[in-house]
Amino acid sequence: MTEWIRFNYKQDTSLFGILVGDYVDEYEGNLFETPKPTGRRISI
């Protein structure tokens, strides 16, 4: 099951992505329509 999360990164509080182990794959757009990956992977 995909685990979507909202997170803060460098003072940006409007980010969301998929939790994958010890990192987050960031997405953009509308979470409930067709979110698109940004290509950025952030370590937690």
Coordinates of N, CA and C in Angstrom, one line a residue:
M1 N 0.8 -1.2 0.0 CA 0.0 0.0 0.0 C 0.9 1.2 0.0
T2 N 0.6 2.2 -0.8 CA 1.3 3.4 -0.9 C 1.0 4.3 0.3
E3 N 2.1 4.8 0.9 CA 2.0 5.7 2.1 C 2.3 7.1 1.7
W4 N 1.2 7.9 1.4 CA 1.4 9.3 1.1 C 1.6 10.1 2.4
I5 N 2.5 11.1 2.3 CA 2.8 11.9 3.5 C 2.9 13.4 3.1
R6 N 2.6 14.2 4.0 CA 2.9 15.7 3.9 C 4.1 15.9 4.7
F7 N 5.1 16.8 4.3 CA 6.3 17.0 5.0 C 6.8 18.4 4.8
N8 N 7.7 18.8 5.7 CA 8.4 20.1 5.6 C 9.8 19.8 5.2
Y9 N 10.3 20.7 4.3 CA 11.7 20.6 3.8 C 12.2 22.0 3.5
K10 N 13.3 22.4 4.3 CA 13.9 23.7 4.1 C 12.8 24.8 4.2
Q11 N 12.0 24.7 5.2 CA 11.0 25.7 5.5 C 9.8 25.7 4.5
D12 N 9.7 24.8 3.6 CA 8.6 24.7 2.7 C 7.6 23.7 3.3
T13 N 6.4 24.1 3.7 CA 5.5 23.2 4.4 C 4.4 22.6 3.6
S14 N 4.4 22.8 2.3 CA 3.4 22.4 1.4 C 3.7 21.2 0.5
L15 N 4.7 20.4 1.0 CA 5.2 19.3 0.2 C 4.5 18.0 0.5
F16 N 4.4 17.1 -0.5 CA 3.9 15.8 -0.2 C 4.6 14.8 -1.1
G17 N 4.5 13.5 -0.7 CA 5.2 12.5 -1.5 C 4.9 11.1 -0.9
I18 N 5.6 10.2 -1.4 CA 5.5 8.8 -1.0 C 6.6 8.4 -0.1
L19 N 6.3 7.8 1.0 CA 7.3 7.3 1.9 C 7.8 6.0 1.5
V20 N 9.1 5.9 1.2 CA 9.7 4.6 0.8 C 10.9 4.3 1.7
G21 N 10.7 3.5 2.7 CA 11.8 3.2 3.6 C 12.3 4.4 4.4
D22 N 13.5 4.8 4.1 CA 14.1 6.0 4.9 C 14.2 7.2 4.0
Y23 N 13.4 7.3 3.0 CA 13.4 8.6 2.1 C 11.9 8.8 1.6
V24 N 11.8 10.0 1.1 CA 10.5 10.4 0.5 C 10.7 10.7 -1.0
D25 N 9.9 10.2 -1.9 CA 9.9 10.6 -3.3 C 8.8 11.7 -3.4
E26 N 9.3 13.0 -3.7 CA 8.4 14.1 -3.7 C 7.5 14.1 -5.0
Y27 N 6.3 14.6 -4.8 CA 5.3 14.7 -5.9 C 4.8 16.2 -5.9
E28 N 4.2 16.6 -7.0 CA 3.6 17.9 -7.1 C 2.2 17.8 -7.8
G29 N 1.5 18.8 -7.7 CA 0.1 18.8 -8.3 C -0.9 18.6 -7.2
N30 N -2.0 18.0 -7.6 CA -3.1 17.7 -6.7 C -3.0 16.3 -6.2
L31 N -2.9 16.1 -4.9 CA -2.8 14.7 -4.4 C -4.0 13.8 -4.8
F32 N -5.2 14.4 -4.9 CA -6.4 13.6 -5.2 C -6.7 13.5 -6.6
E33 N -5.9 14.0 -7.5 CA -6.2 13.9 -8.9 C -5.1 13.1 -9.6
T34 N -4.1 13.8 -10.2 CA -3.0 13.1 -10.8 C -1.7 13.7 -10.4
P35 N -1.2 13.3 -9.2 CA 0.1 13.9 -8.8 C 1.2 13.4 -9.7
K36 N 2.2 14.2 -9.9 CA 3.4 13.9 -10.7 C 4.7 13.9 -9.9
P37 N 5.5 12.9 -10.1 CA 6.8 13.0 -9.4 C 7.7 14.1 -9.8
T38 N 8.4 14.7 -8.9 CA 9.3 15.8 -9.2 C 10.7 15.3 -9.6
G39 N 11.0 14.1 -9.2 CA 12.3 13.5 -9.4 C 13.2 13.8 -8.2
R40 N 12.7 14.5 -7.2 CA 13.5 14.7 -6.0 C 13.3 13.7 -5.0
R41 N 14.3 13.1 -4.4 CA 14.3 12.1 -3.4 C 14.9 12.7 -2.2
I42 N 14.2 12.7 -1.0 CA 14.7 13.4 0.2 C 14.8 12.3 1.3
S43 N 16.0 12.3 1.8 CA 16.3 11.4 3.0 C 15.7 11.9 4.2
I44 N 15.2 11.0 5.0 CA 14.6 11.4 6.3 C 15.5 10.9 7.5

